[in-house]
């Protein structure tokens, strides 16, 4: 099943950043105070409101979009350079704010995490006839009747929330999950089967929506508000809409907390309170609700019902009764188990540019970046450690393929050995990304890709010789949904990388400022 991505994904590809778009700047009449907000990607749909907020409050607003784990890590490290955080869920503030920096935290809106299923398929599965449980969804996945797209539970809140909901439902609980629960053999088997239904993964909820719109997929797990937004596009294009399914025994809610990061700057705090007051004002709340976000748990206002009811399956009067998130220790262990044991194994093929222009600093940064992924002590810090059955291959190239290196298994020792082999290569020659990427597809073809989440991860610092035509022929002959995620470094030609993303349903990431961080971000997409 191949994604056919158009102009909109090229626009997104230009927005190259770690886990989301790099951000937007909303100027104010007065430029005295800038409020820099670290936000989840789902808030991109609120940018028109933020632009009006900047004008009305006189506060210059700078948004930087990152994944939930990145926001948590930033808080753990002191969030220097940020004045406010706006993640999808309070759990990332509670897990990250070890230094007790966050003040004035309030929920701006809420949105449940739901299944958006092609309407005809939902009808065929009889999911339109009444309440649907996580067990019902597991059964149709076991029967091979549905697959779905979902963000990574260790990188994005929508994925994490859905995953925790799945665990509770399979345990037959709504609260009080324990470390002992996570060791139950029946739970382990069922959650692996459920996550085995994931066809494509992502590190960003908003990008997952765009991916779904680009391709031919059965369903996606995402925020209700993003399913509503996706349906607007589907209806405009005359395509089949999504039917919203609320798994009643595993429903989770994103509460969108907006909090001030206290670095002792009184002027910043006053600016934050102006922005927060604006967002919580009745007029702004009505505008937020009109985008498909809920502002209270017991229903939707009469004036905005139409924004919700246009999407099949939406229950505007549903009283949202979410599962209770486990304590910090249990949540951390659950996320580690997702990454190492429960999710479908990753098939990672790294195409690494060792052309002459990478000599010196470029090569040093590349090996440092690979150390963040392959040395498991480093990977664990970002919940990116290898999972059971994972495959890791490196294609070393310049203007030809110099070597193909493979970890013998998914153990720490094997991955460390792969890193040492990569480190042993030297630079020289020109650049041909297409030959290397085509080789990666050939390698991927040696595996049963229904058992893996595959990705080609290409890093280059130059303009490639040759053209995309040869690669395109190989890709179309392979007839597999294998994305190419490219990392741009040095003087790499962005248009060439964007074309690969356009063809394969991948994405371009900017490694010019921090190559290691770019690699970590890409790894969150499979």
Short mmCIF file of C-alpha atoms in Angstrom, two decimals:
data_model
loop_
_atom_site.label_atom_id
_atom_site.label_comp_id
_atom_site.label_asym_id
_atom_site.label_seq_id
_atom_site.Cartn_x
_atom_site.Cartn_y
_atom_site.Cartn_z
CA UNK A 1 0.00 0.00 0.00
CA UNK A 2 1.74 3.12 -1.17
CA UNK A 3 1.28 6.70 -0.10
CA UNK A 4 0.79 9.17 -2.93
CA UNK A 5 1.66 12.45 -1.34
CA UNK A 6 1.04 15.74 -3.08
CA UNK A 7 1.93 19.35 -2.67
CA UNK A 8 0.77 19.58 0.95
CA UNK A 9 3.42 17.09 2.10
CA UNK A 10 6.12 19.03 0.30
CA UNK A 11 5.06 22.01 2.38
CA UNK A 12 5.25 19.89 5.49
CA UNK A 13 8.63 18.51 4.46
CA UNK A 14 10.05 22.00 4.34
CA UNK A 15 8.93 22.28 7.98
CA UNK A 16 11.89 20.08 8.95
CA UNK A 17 12.27 19.63 12.66
CA UNK A 18 12.57 17.29 15.57
CA UNK A 19 9.17 15.74 16.09
CA UNK A 20 7.19 18.61 14.56
CA UNK A 21 7.43 21.89 12.73
CA UNK A 22 10.19 24.20 13.95
CA UNK A 23 7.60 26.76 14.83
CA UNK A 24 5.88 29.99 13.99
CA UNK A 25 6.45 33.56 15.11
CA UNK A 26 3.44 35.78 15.74
CA UNK A 27 4.53 39.44 15.99
CA UNK A 28 2.76 41.92 18.23
CA UNK A 29 2.29 45.67 17.96
CA UNK A 30 4.77 45.98 20.83
CA UNK A 31 7.94 43.92 20.46
CA UNK A 32 9.10 44.44 24.03
CA UNK A 33 8.19 40.95 25.29
CA UNK A 34 8.50 37.62 23.44
CA UNK A 35 6.88 34.51 24.87
CA UNK A 36 8.57 31.38 23.55
CA UNK A 37 6.21 28.40 23.84
CA UNK A 38 7.24 24.74 23.56
CA UNK A 39 4.15 23.05 22.19
CA UNK A 40 2.72 19.80 20.88
CA UNK A 41 2.14 19.67 17.11
CA UNK A 42 -1.64 19.36 17.51
CA UNK A 43 -1.79 23.09 18.34
CA UNK A 44 -0.76 24.08 14.81
CA UNK A 45 -4.46 24.27 13.89
CA UNK A 46 -4.82 27.10 16.45
CA UNK A 47 -2.29 29.38 14.77
CA UNK A 48 -4.92 31.88 13.47
CA UNK A 49 -6.12 32.31 17.06
CA UNK A 50 -2.55 32.77 18.30
CA UNK A 51 -1.92 35.40 15.66
CA UNK A 52 -4.98 37.33 16.88
CA UNK A 53 -3.82 36.82 20.47
CA UNK A 54 -0.43 38.39 19.71
CA UNK A 55 -2.08 41.43 18.15
CA UNK A 56 -4.61 41.91 20.94
CA UNK A 57 -2.29 41.33 23.92
CA UNK A 58 0.84 43.01 22.56
CA UNK A 59 2.84 39.87 23.36
CA UNK A 60 5.12 38.49 20.65
CA UNK A 61 4.45 34.72 20.53
CA UNK A 62 7.01 32.24 19.24
CA UNK A 63 5.81 28.64 18.91
CA UNK A 64 8.18 25.69 18.70
CA UNK A 65 6.53 22.34 18.01
CA UNK A 66 8.07 19.22 19.51
CA UNK A 67 7.05 15.71 20.50
CA UNK A 68 5.78 14.92 23.99
CA UNK A 69 8.96 13.16 25.09
CA UNK A 70 11.04 16.09 23.81
CA UNK A 71 8.90 18.46 25.92
CA UNK A 72 9.35 16.21 28.95
CA UNK A 73 13.12 16.07 28.41
CA UNK A 74 13.33 19.84 27.98
CA UNK A 75 11.61 20.32 31.34
CA UNK A 76 13.91 17.79 33.00
CA UNK A 77 16.88 19.78 31.70
CA UNK A 78 15.49 23.10 32.95
CA UNK A 79 13.71 24.29 29.77
CA UNK A 80 16.24 27.06 29.21
CA UNK A 81 15.12 29.35 26.43
CA UNK A 82 11.42 28.56 26.89
CA UNK A 83 8.86 30.65 28.76
CA UNK A 84 5.89 28.30 28.57
CA UNK A 85 4.98 24.71 27.75
CA UNK A 86 1.82 23.49 26.04
CA UNK A 87 1.94 19.70 25.65
CA UNK A 88 -1.04 17.54 24.79
CA UNK A 89 -1.33 16.06 28.28
CA UNK A 90 -0.48 16.94 31.87
CA UNK A 91 1.42 13.67 32.26
CA UNK A 92 4.41 15.07 30.35
CA UNK A 93 4.62 18.06 32.68
CA UNK A 94 4.28 15.88 35.79
CA UNK A 95 6.97 13.50 34.50
CA UNK A 96 9.30 16.23 33.28
CA UNK A 97 9.01 19.09 35.77
CA UNK A 98 11.51 17.68 38.26
CA UNK A 99 12.75 21.19 39.03
CA UNK A 100 9.23 22.51 39.81
CA UNK A 101 9.48 25.30 37.26
CA UNK A 102 5.94 25.17 35.85
CA UNK A 103 3.38 27.56 37.34
CA UNK A 104 -0.16 28.72 36.52
CA UNK A 105 -0.91 25.45 34.68
CA UNK A 106 -4.45 25.31 33.25
CA UNK A 107 -6.19 23.18 30.64
CA UNK A 108 -7.04 25.13 27.46
CA UNK A 109 -9.20 22.42 25.87
CA UNK A 110 -9.62 18.66 25.84
CA UNK A 111 -9.89 16.04 23.13
CA UNK A 112 -10.30 12.26 23.41
CA UNK A 113 -8.02 9.83 21.58
CA UNK A 114 -10.19 7.84 19.17
CA UNK A 115 -10.12 5.48 16.21
CA UNK A 116 -10.98 7.12 12.90
CA UNK A 117 -12.01 4.23 10.61
CA UNK A 118 -13.06 4.42 6.97
CA UNK A 119 -16.85 4.63 7.21
CA UNK A 120 -17.57 1.67 4.91
CA UNK A 121 -15.11 -0.49 6.84
CA UNK A 122 -16.60 0.57 10.18
CA UNK A 123 -20.01 -0.49 8.87
CA UNK A 124 -18.63 -3.80 7.60
CA UNK A 125 -17.07 -4.46 11.01
CA UNK A 126 -20.40 -3.55 12.68
CA UNK A 127 -18.67 -0.80 14.66
CA UNK A 128 -21.46 1.63 13.76
CA UNK A 129 -24.12 -0.41 15.57
CA UNK A 130 -23.18 0.35 19.19
CA UNK A 131 -20.39 0.53 21.74
CA UNK A 132 -17.00 -0.85 20.70
CA UNK A 133 -14.41 -2.27 23.09
CA UNK A 134 -10.66 -2.62 22.70
CA UNK A 135 -11.31 -6.37 22.61
CA UNK A 136 -13.58 -5.90 19.58
CA UNK A 137 -10.78 -3.99 17.83
CA UNK A 138 -8.25 -6.67 18.75
CA UNK A 139 -10.51 -9.35 17.26
CA UNK A 140 -10.76 -7.68 13.82
CA UNK A 141 -6.98 -7.16 13.80
CA UNK A 142 -6.42 -10.82 14.67
CA UNK A 143 -8.76 -11.75 11.82
CA UNK A 144 -6.78 -9.56 9.41
CA UNK A 145 -9.80 -7.33 8.71
CA UNK A 146 -8.23 -4.00 9.76
CA UNK A 147 -4.88 -2.31 10.25
CA UNK A 148 -4.24 1.21 11.48
CA UNK A 149 -1.78 4.08 11.72
CA UNK A 150 -0.69 5.41 15.11
CA UNK A 151 1.96 7.66 16.60
CA UNK A 152 4.77 6.16 18.66
CA UNK A 153 3.78 5.70 22.29
CA UNK A 154 7.26 6.74 23.38
CA UNK A 155 7.40 9.91 21.29
CA UNK A 156 3.87 11.32 20.99
CA UNK A 157 1.03 11.79 23.46
CA UNK A 158 -1.73 10.44 21.22
CA UNK A 159 0.17 7.17 20.85
CA UNK A 160 1.05 7.00 24.54
CA UNK A 161 -2.53 7.73 25.61
CA UNK A 162 -4.02 5.16 23.23
CA UNK A 163 -1.48 2.55 24.33
CA UNK A 164 -2.17 3.04 28.04
CA UNK A 165 -5.88 2.81 27.25
CA UNK A 166 -5.29 -0.47 25.43
CA UNK A 167 -3.42 -1.87 28.43
CA UNK A 168 -6.17 -0.93 30.88
CA UNK A 169 -8.86 -2.43 28.65
CA UNK A 170 -6.98 -5.69 28.14
CA UNK A 171 -6.44 -5.91 31.90
CA UNK A 172 -10.13 -5.26 32.50
CA UNK A 173 -9.34 -2.16 34.58
CA UNK A 174 -10.04 1.56 34.45
CA UNK A 175 -7.48 2.60 37.05
CA UNK A 176 -4.74 1.34 39.33
CA UNK A 177 -2.43 -0.35 36.82
CA UNK A 178 0.60 -1.82 38.60
CA UNK A 179 4.05 -3.04 37.65
CA UNK A 180 2.85 -6.58 38.35
CA UNK A 181 -0.01 -6.16 35.86
CA UNK A 182 2.50 -5.43 33.10
CA UNK A 183 4.09 -8.86 33.59
CA UNK A 184 0.89 -10.84 32.93
CA UNK A 185 1.50 -13.26 30.06
CA UNK A 186 -1.99 -12.87 28.59
CA UNK A 187 -1.58 -9.10 28.51
CA UNK A 188 1.80 -9.40 26.80
CA UNK A 189 0.39 -11.62 24.08
CA UNK A 190 -2.71 -9.51 23.43
CA UNK A 191 -0.97 -6.12 23.36
CA UNK A 192 1.61 -7.48 20.89
CA UNK A 193 -1.19 -8.70 18.63
CA UNK A 194 -3.01 -5.38 18.90
CA UNK A 195 0.10 -3.33 18.12
CA UNK A 196 0.89 -5.80 15.33
CA UNK A 197 -1.99 -4.09 13.52
CA UNK A 198 -0.01 -0.85 13.22
CA UNK A 199 0.77 -0.30 9.54
CA UNK A 200 2.53 3.06 9.80
CA UNK A 201 3.95 4.90 12.80
CA UNK A 202 4.82 8.54 13.38
CA UNK A 203 6.43 10.82 15.93
CA UNK A 204 3.82 13.55 15.46
CA UNK A 205 0.00 13.49 15.66
CA UNK A 206 -0.43 16.26 13.11
CA UNK A 207 1.95 14.61 10.64
CA UNK A 208 0.09 11.30 11.11
CA UNK A 209 -3.11 13.04 10.00
CA UNK A 210 -1.37 14.32 6.86
CA UNK A 211 0.10 10.88 6.19
CA UNK A 212 -3.35 9.31 6.43
CA UNK A 213 -4.79 11.86 4.02
CA UNK A 214 -2.04 11.07 1.54
CA UNK A 215 -2.50 7.34 1.35
CA UNK A 216 -4.85 4.40 1.37
CA UNK A 217 -5.09 3.24 4.96
CA UNK A 218 -7.89 1.59 6.94
CA UNK A 219 -7.82 3.68 10.08
CA UNK A 220 -5.81 5.92 12.36
CA UNK A 221 -5.64 6.44 16.10
CA UNK A 222 -5.54 10.15 16.76
CA UNK A 223 -7.17 13.02 18.59
CA UNK A 224 -10.86 13.50 17.91
CA UNK A 225 -10.13 17.07 16.80
CA UNK A 226 -7.61 15.90 14.19
CA UNK A 227 -10.01 13.27 12.88
CA UNK A 228 -12.60 16.04 12.49
CA UNK A 229 -10.01 18.15 10.68
CA UNK A 230 -9.05 15.23 8.42
CA UNK A 231 -12.70 14.67 7.54
CA UNK A 232 -13.07 18.25 6.35
CA UNK A 233 -10.36 17.58 3.78
CA UNK A 234 -11.78 14.18 2.82
CA UNK A 235 -15.25 15.63 2.25
CA UNK A 236 -13.87 18.57 0.26
CA UNK A 237 -12.02 16.11 -1.99
CA UNK A 238 -15.08 13.89 -2.43
CA UNK A 239 -13.42 11.00 -0.57
CA UNK A 240 -14.83 8.58 1.98
CA UNK A 241 -14.97 10.09 5.49
CA UNK A 242 -13.74 8.53 8.71
CA UNK A 243 -16.14 7.13 11.28
CA UNK A 244 -15.18 7.92 14.88
CA UNK A 245 -15.05 5.00 17.32
CA UNK A 246 -14.59 5.58 21.06
CA UNK A 247 -13.16 2.43 22.69
CA UNK A 248 -15.35 2.67 25.80
CA UNK A 249 -13.11 0.57 28.05
CA UNK A 250 -9.85 2.30 27.09
CA UNK A 251 -10.73 5.93 26.41
CA UNK A 252 -8.04 8.51 27.16
CA UNK A 253 -8.21 12.29 26.95
CA UNK A 254 -5.62 14.94 26.13
CA UNK A 255 -6.19 17.91 28.46
CA UNK A 256 -3.89 20.43 26.71
CA UNK A 257 -2.30 22.11 29.76
CA UNK A 258 -0.72 25.55 29.27
CA UNK A 259 1.86 26.42 31.92
CA UNK A 260 4.42 29.13 32.62
CA UNK A 261 8.09 28.10 32.96
CA UNK A 262 9.43 30.23 35.78
CA UNK A 263 12.95 31.52 35.17
CA UNK A 264 12.43 34.49 37.50
CA UNK A 265 11.49 37.03 34.82
CA UNK A 266 8.51 39.03 36.05
CA UNK A 267 7.84 40.61 32.65
CA UNK A 268 7.65 37.16 31.01
CA UNK A 269 5.24 35.95 33.68
CA UNK A 270 2.93 38.91 33.07
CA UNK A 271 3.09 38.26 29.32
CA UNK A 272 2.22 34.60 29.90
CA UNK A 273 -0.78 35.51 32.02
CA UNK A 274 -2.04 37.86 29.29
CA UNK A 275 -1.85 35.06 26.73
CA UNK A 276 -3.39 32.49 29.05
CA UNK A 277 -6.25 34.83 29.99
CA UNK A 278 -6.87 35.43 26.28
CA UNK A 279 -7.01 31.69 25.51
CA UNK A 280 -9.36 30.99 28.43
CA UNK A 281 -11.66 33.90 27.65
CA UNK A 282 -15.18 32.93 26.56
CA UNK A 283 -14.71 34.26 23.01
CA UNK A 284 -11.44 32.39 22.41
CA UNK A 285 -12.86 29.23 23.99
CA UNK A 286 -15.77 29.33 21.54
CA UNK A 287 -13.30 29.67 18.65
CA UNK A 288 -11.27 26.74 19.98
CA UNK A 289 -14.41 24.61 20.29
CA UNK A 290 -15.31 25.45 16.69
CA UNK A 291 -12.11 23.66 15.59
CA UNK A 292 -13.40 20.35 17.01
CA UNK A 293 -11.77 20.65 20.43
CA UNK A 294 -13.93 20.23 23.52
CA UNK A 295 -13.87 22.86 26.25
CA UNK A 296 -15.85 20.84 28.80
CA UNK A 297 -16.24 17.08 29.45
CA UNK A 298 -20.05 16.92 29.34
CA UNK A 299 -20.84 18.02 25.81
CA UNK A 300 -20.56 20.68 23.14
CA UNK A 301 -22.23 24.09 22.97
CA UNK A 302 -25.21 24.49 20.64
CA UNK A 303 -23.41 27.01 18.43
CA UNK A 304 -20.55 24.60 17.67
CA UNK A 305 -22.41 21.28 17.41
CA UNK A 306 -22.24 21.38 13.62
CA UNK A 307 -18.43 21.41 13.68
CA UNK A 308 -18.57 18.02 15.43
CA UNK A 309 -21.68 16.41 13.96
CA UNK A 310 -20.40 16.62 10.38
CA UNK A 311 -18.09 13.73 11.27
CA UNK A 312 -19.84 10.32 11.36
CA UNK A 313 -19.78 8.60 14.74
CA UNK A 314 -19.09 11.75 16.78
CA UNK A 315 -21.06 11.80 20.01
CA UNK A 316 -21.37 15.44 21.02
CA UNK A 317 -23.34 14.71 24.20
CA UNK A 318 -21.10 11.89 25.33
CA UNK A 319 -19.82 12.41 28.87
CA UNK A 320 -16.13 11.62 28.60
CA UNK A 321 -15.04 9.12 31.24
CA UNK A 322 -11.34 8.55 30.66
CA UNK A 323 -9.04 5.94 32.11
CA UNK A 324 -6.79 7.10 34.93
CA UNK A 325 -3.12 7.37 34.07
CA UNK A 326 -0.89 5.10 36.20
CA UNK A 327 1.72 6.42 38.60
CA UNK A 328 5.02 7.65 37.22
CA UNK A 329 6.97 4.44 37.86
CA UNK A 330 4.35 2.24 36.19
CA UNK A 331 3.93 4.62 33.26
CA UNK A 332 7.69 4.68 32.67
CA UNK A 333 7.88 0.89 32.73
CA UNK A 334 4.88 0.62 30.38
CA UNK A 335 6.57 2.94 27.89
CA UNK A 336 9.84 1.00 28.12
CA UNK A 337 7.98 -2.25 27.47
CA UNK A 338 6.25 -0.73 24.47
CA UNK A 339 9.59 0.28 23.00
CA UNK A 340 11.51 -2.92 23.76
CA UNK A 341 8.95 -5.73 23.70
CA UNK A 342 5.38 -4.91 22.71
CA UNK A 343 5.42 -2.90 19.48
CA UNK A 344 5.97 -4.40 16.04
CA UNK A 345 9.73 -4.78 15.35
CA UNK A 346 11.41 -1.99 13.40
CA UNK A 347 13.35 -2.60 10.21
CA UNK A 348 15.87 0.25 10.07
CA UNK A 349 18.09 0.68 7.01
CA UNK A 350 20.47 3.62 7.50
CA UNK A 351 21.97 5.09 4.33
CA UNK A 352 24.97 7.09 5.52
CA UNK A 353 26.83 9.56 3.33
CA UNK A 354 30.62 9.11 3.54
CA UNK A 355 31.45 11.39 0.60
CA UNK A 356 34.57 13.55 0.73
CA UNK A 357 32.68 16.62 1.96
CA UNK A 358 31.84 14.74 5.18
CA UNK A 359 35.50 14.60 6.17
CA UNK A 360 36.32 16.08 9.57
CA UNK A 361 33.47 17.67 11.53
CA UNK A 362 30.74 16.08 9.41
CA UNK A 363 31.99 12.56 10.04
CA UNK A 364 32.42 13.32 13.74
CA UNK A 365 28.82 14.50 14.00
CA UNK A 366 27.56 11.48 12.04
CA UNK A 367 29.28 8.97 14.30
CA UNK A 368 28.07 10.88 17.36
CA UNK A 369 24.52 10.72 16.00
CA UNK A 370 24.69 6.98 15.35
CA UNK A 371 26.01 6.49 18.88
CA UNK A 372 22.77 8.04 20.17
CA UNK A 373 20.76 5.36 18.36
CA UNK A 374 22.93 2.23 18.43
CA UNK A 375 24.60 2.51 21.83
CA UNK A 376 21.65 1.40 23.94
CA UNK A 377 22.73 3.26 27.07
CA UNK A 378 22.22 6.46 25.07
CA UNK A 379 19.05 5.31 23.30
CA UNK A 380 17.31 4.49 26.60
CA UNK A 381 17.52 8.12 27.70
CA UNK A 382 15.13 9.04 24.87
CA UNK A 383 13.00 5.87 24.92
CA UNK A 384 14.46 4.88 21.55
CA UNK A 385 16.10 1.61 22.48
CA UNK A 386 15.93 -1.36 20.09
CA UNK A 387 12.92 -3.63 20.37
CA UNK A 388 12.65 -7.39 20.30
CA UNK A 389 13.25 -8.70 16.78
CA UNK A 390 14.43 -5.34 15.42
CA UNK A 391 16.68 -5.31 12.34
CA UNK A 392 19.41 -2.69 11.87
CA UNK A 393 21.38 -2.36 8.63
CA UNK A 394 23.76 0.39 7.48
CA UNK A 395 24.44 1.16 3.81
CA UNK A 396 27.65 3.18 3.63
CA UNK A 397 27.91 5.20 0.43
CA UNK A 398 29.56 8.03 -1.47
CA UNK A 399 28.99 7.96 -5.25
CA UNK A 400 28.71 4.18 -4.94
CA UNK A 401 27.78 1.71 -2.21
CA UNK A 402 30.92 1.20 -0.10
CA UNK A 403 29.62 -1.40 2.31
CA UNK A 404 26.55 -3.07 3.82
CA UNK A 405 26.77 -3.63 7.56
CA UNK A 406 24.23 -5.49 9.68
CA UNK A 407 23.77 -6.06 13.40
CA UNK A 408 23.65 -9.80 14.04
CA UNK A 409 20.63 -9.41 16.35
CA UNK A 410 18.88 -6.84 18.57
CA UNK A 411 21.21 -7.21 21.57
CA UNK A 412 23.20 -4.33 23.06
CA UNK A 413 26.42 -6.06 22.08
CA UNK A 414 25.42 -6.57 18.44
CA UNK A 415 24.32 -2.96 18.08
CA UNK A 416 27.53 -1.71 19.65
CA UNK A 417 29.51 -3.85 17.19
CA UNK A 418 27.54 -2.33 14.29
CA UNK A 419 28.39 1.12 15.59
CA UNK A 420 32.09 0.23 15.73
CA UNK A 421 31.98 -0.99 12.12
CA UNK A 422 30.31 2.25 11.01
CA UNK A 423 32.90 4.24 12.92
CA UNK A 424 35.67 2.39 11.09
CA UNK A 425 34.83 3.79 7.63
CA UNK A 426 36.54 6.84 6.16
CA UNK A 427 35.27 9.48 3.76
CA UNK A 428 35.99 10.07 0.05
CA UNK A 429 34.33 10.33 -3.36
CA UNK A 430 31.16 12.03 -4.59
CA UNK A 431 27.48 11.59 -3.63
CA UNK A 432 24.71 9.37 -5.03
CA UNK A 433 21.75 9.09 -2.68
CA UNK A 434 19.54 7.29 -5.21
CA UNK A 435 21.82 4.29 -5.63
CA UNK A 436 22.09 3.90 -1.85
CA UNK A 437 18.32 4.26 -1.31
CA UNK A 438 17.61 1.72 -4.06
CA UNK A 439 20.00 -0.71 -2.35
CA UNK A 440 18.10 -0.17 0.89
CA UNK A 441 14.86 -1.18 -0.87
CA UNK A 442 16.55 -4.30 -2.19
CA UNK A 443 17.62 -5.21 1.36
CA UNK A 444 14.13 -4.54 2.73
CA UNK A 445 12.72 -6.90 0.10
CA UNK A 446 14.52 -9.80 1.79
CA UNK A 447 12.12 -9.56 4.77
CA UNK A 448 8.42 -10.25 5.32
CA UNK A 449 7.46 -6.61 5.79
CA UNK A 450 4.08 -7.48 7.31
CA UNK A 451 6.08 -8.40 10.42
CA UNK A 452 8.00 -5.09 10.62
CA UNK A 453 7.64 -1.34 10.59
CA UNK A 454 10.19 -0.55 7.86
CA UNK A 455 12.02 2.69 7.16
CA UNK A 456 14.95 3.88 5.10
CA UNK A 457 16.80 6.59 7.02
CA UNK A 458 18.99 8.58 4.65
CA UNK A 459 21.60 11.13 5.75
CA UNK A 460 23.44 13.25 3.23
CA UNK A 461 25.37 16.52 3.16
CA UNK A 462 25.50 17.14 -0.59
CA UNK A 463 23.75 17.32 -3.92
CA UNK A 464 23.39 13.92 -5.51
CA UNK A 465 24.52 12.96 -8.94
CA UNK A 466 22.09 10.98 -11.09
CA UNK A 467 18.33 11.40 -10.93
CA UNK A 468 15.40 9.98 -9.05
CA UNK A 469 14.09 7.98 -12.00
CA UNK A 470 16.09 4.84 -11.26
CA UNK A 471 15.06 4.82 -7.64
CA UNK A 472 11.43 5.45 -8.58
CA UNK A 473 11.40 2.37 -10.83
CA UNK A 474 12.84 0.20 -8.04
CA UNK A 475 10.33 1.62 -5.54
CA UNK A 476 7.34 0.99 -7.81
CA UNK A 477 8.51 -2.53 -8.61
CA UNK A 478 8.90 -3.29 -4.91
CA UNK A 479 5.23 -2.24 -4.38
CA UNK A 480 5.74 -1.86 -0.64
CA UNK A 481 4.99 1.01 1.75
CA UNK A 482 8.58 1.82 2.74
CA UNK A 483 9.11 5.49 3.66
CA UNK A 484 12.39 7.29 3.12
CA UNK A 485 13.09 9.64 6.01
CA UNK A 486 15.89 11.98 5.00
CA UNK A 487 18.17 14.04 7.22
CA UNK A 488 19.60 17.13 5.57
CA UNK A 489 23.10 18.14 6.60
CA UNK A 490 25.71 20.57 5.26
CA UNK A 491 24.92 21.62 1.68
CA UNK A 492 22.41 18.85 0.95
CA UNK A 493 19.90 19.66 -1.80
CA UNK A 494 16.52 19.91 -0.06
CA UNK A 495 14.50 19.52 -3.27
CA UNK A 496 16.04 16.10 -3.92
CA UNK A 497 15.17 14.92 -0.42
CA UNK A 498 11.67 16.37 -0.61
CA UNK A 499 11.10 14.44 -3.84
CA UNK A 500 12.02 11.19 -2.07
CA UNK A 501 9.60 12.08 0.75
CA UNK A 502 6.89 12.90 -1.78
CA UNK A 503 7.30 9.57 -3.55
CA UNK A 504 7.55 7.30 -0.51
CA UNK A 505 5.44 8.95 2.19
CA UNK A 506 8.50 9.95 4.19
CA UNK A 507 9.68 13.20 5.66
CA UNK A 508 12.70 15.50 5.62
CA UNK A 509 14.42 16.49 8.86
CA UNK A 510 16.91 19.28 9.44
CA UNK A 511 20.21 18.04 10.84
CA UNK A 512 22.19 21.22 10.17
CA UNK A 513 22.00 22.46 13.76
CA UNK A 514 22.01 19.16 15.64
CA UNK A 515 22.53 15.99 13.63
CA UNK A 516 22.23 13.69 16.66
CA UNK A 517 18.86 15.20 17.61
CA UNK A 518 17.64 14.80 14.03
CA UNK A 519 18.53 11.09 14.06
CA UNK A 520 16.73 10.65 17.38
CA UNK A 521 13.66 12.33 15.94
CA UNK A 522 13.61 10.18 12.79
CA UNK A 523 13.91 7.02 14.88
CA UNK A 524 10.64 7.95 16.59
CA UNK A 525 8.82 7.46 13.28
CA UNK A 526 9.13 3.67 13.17
#
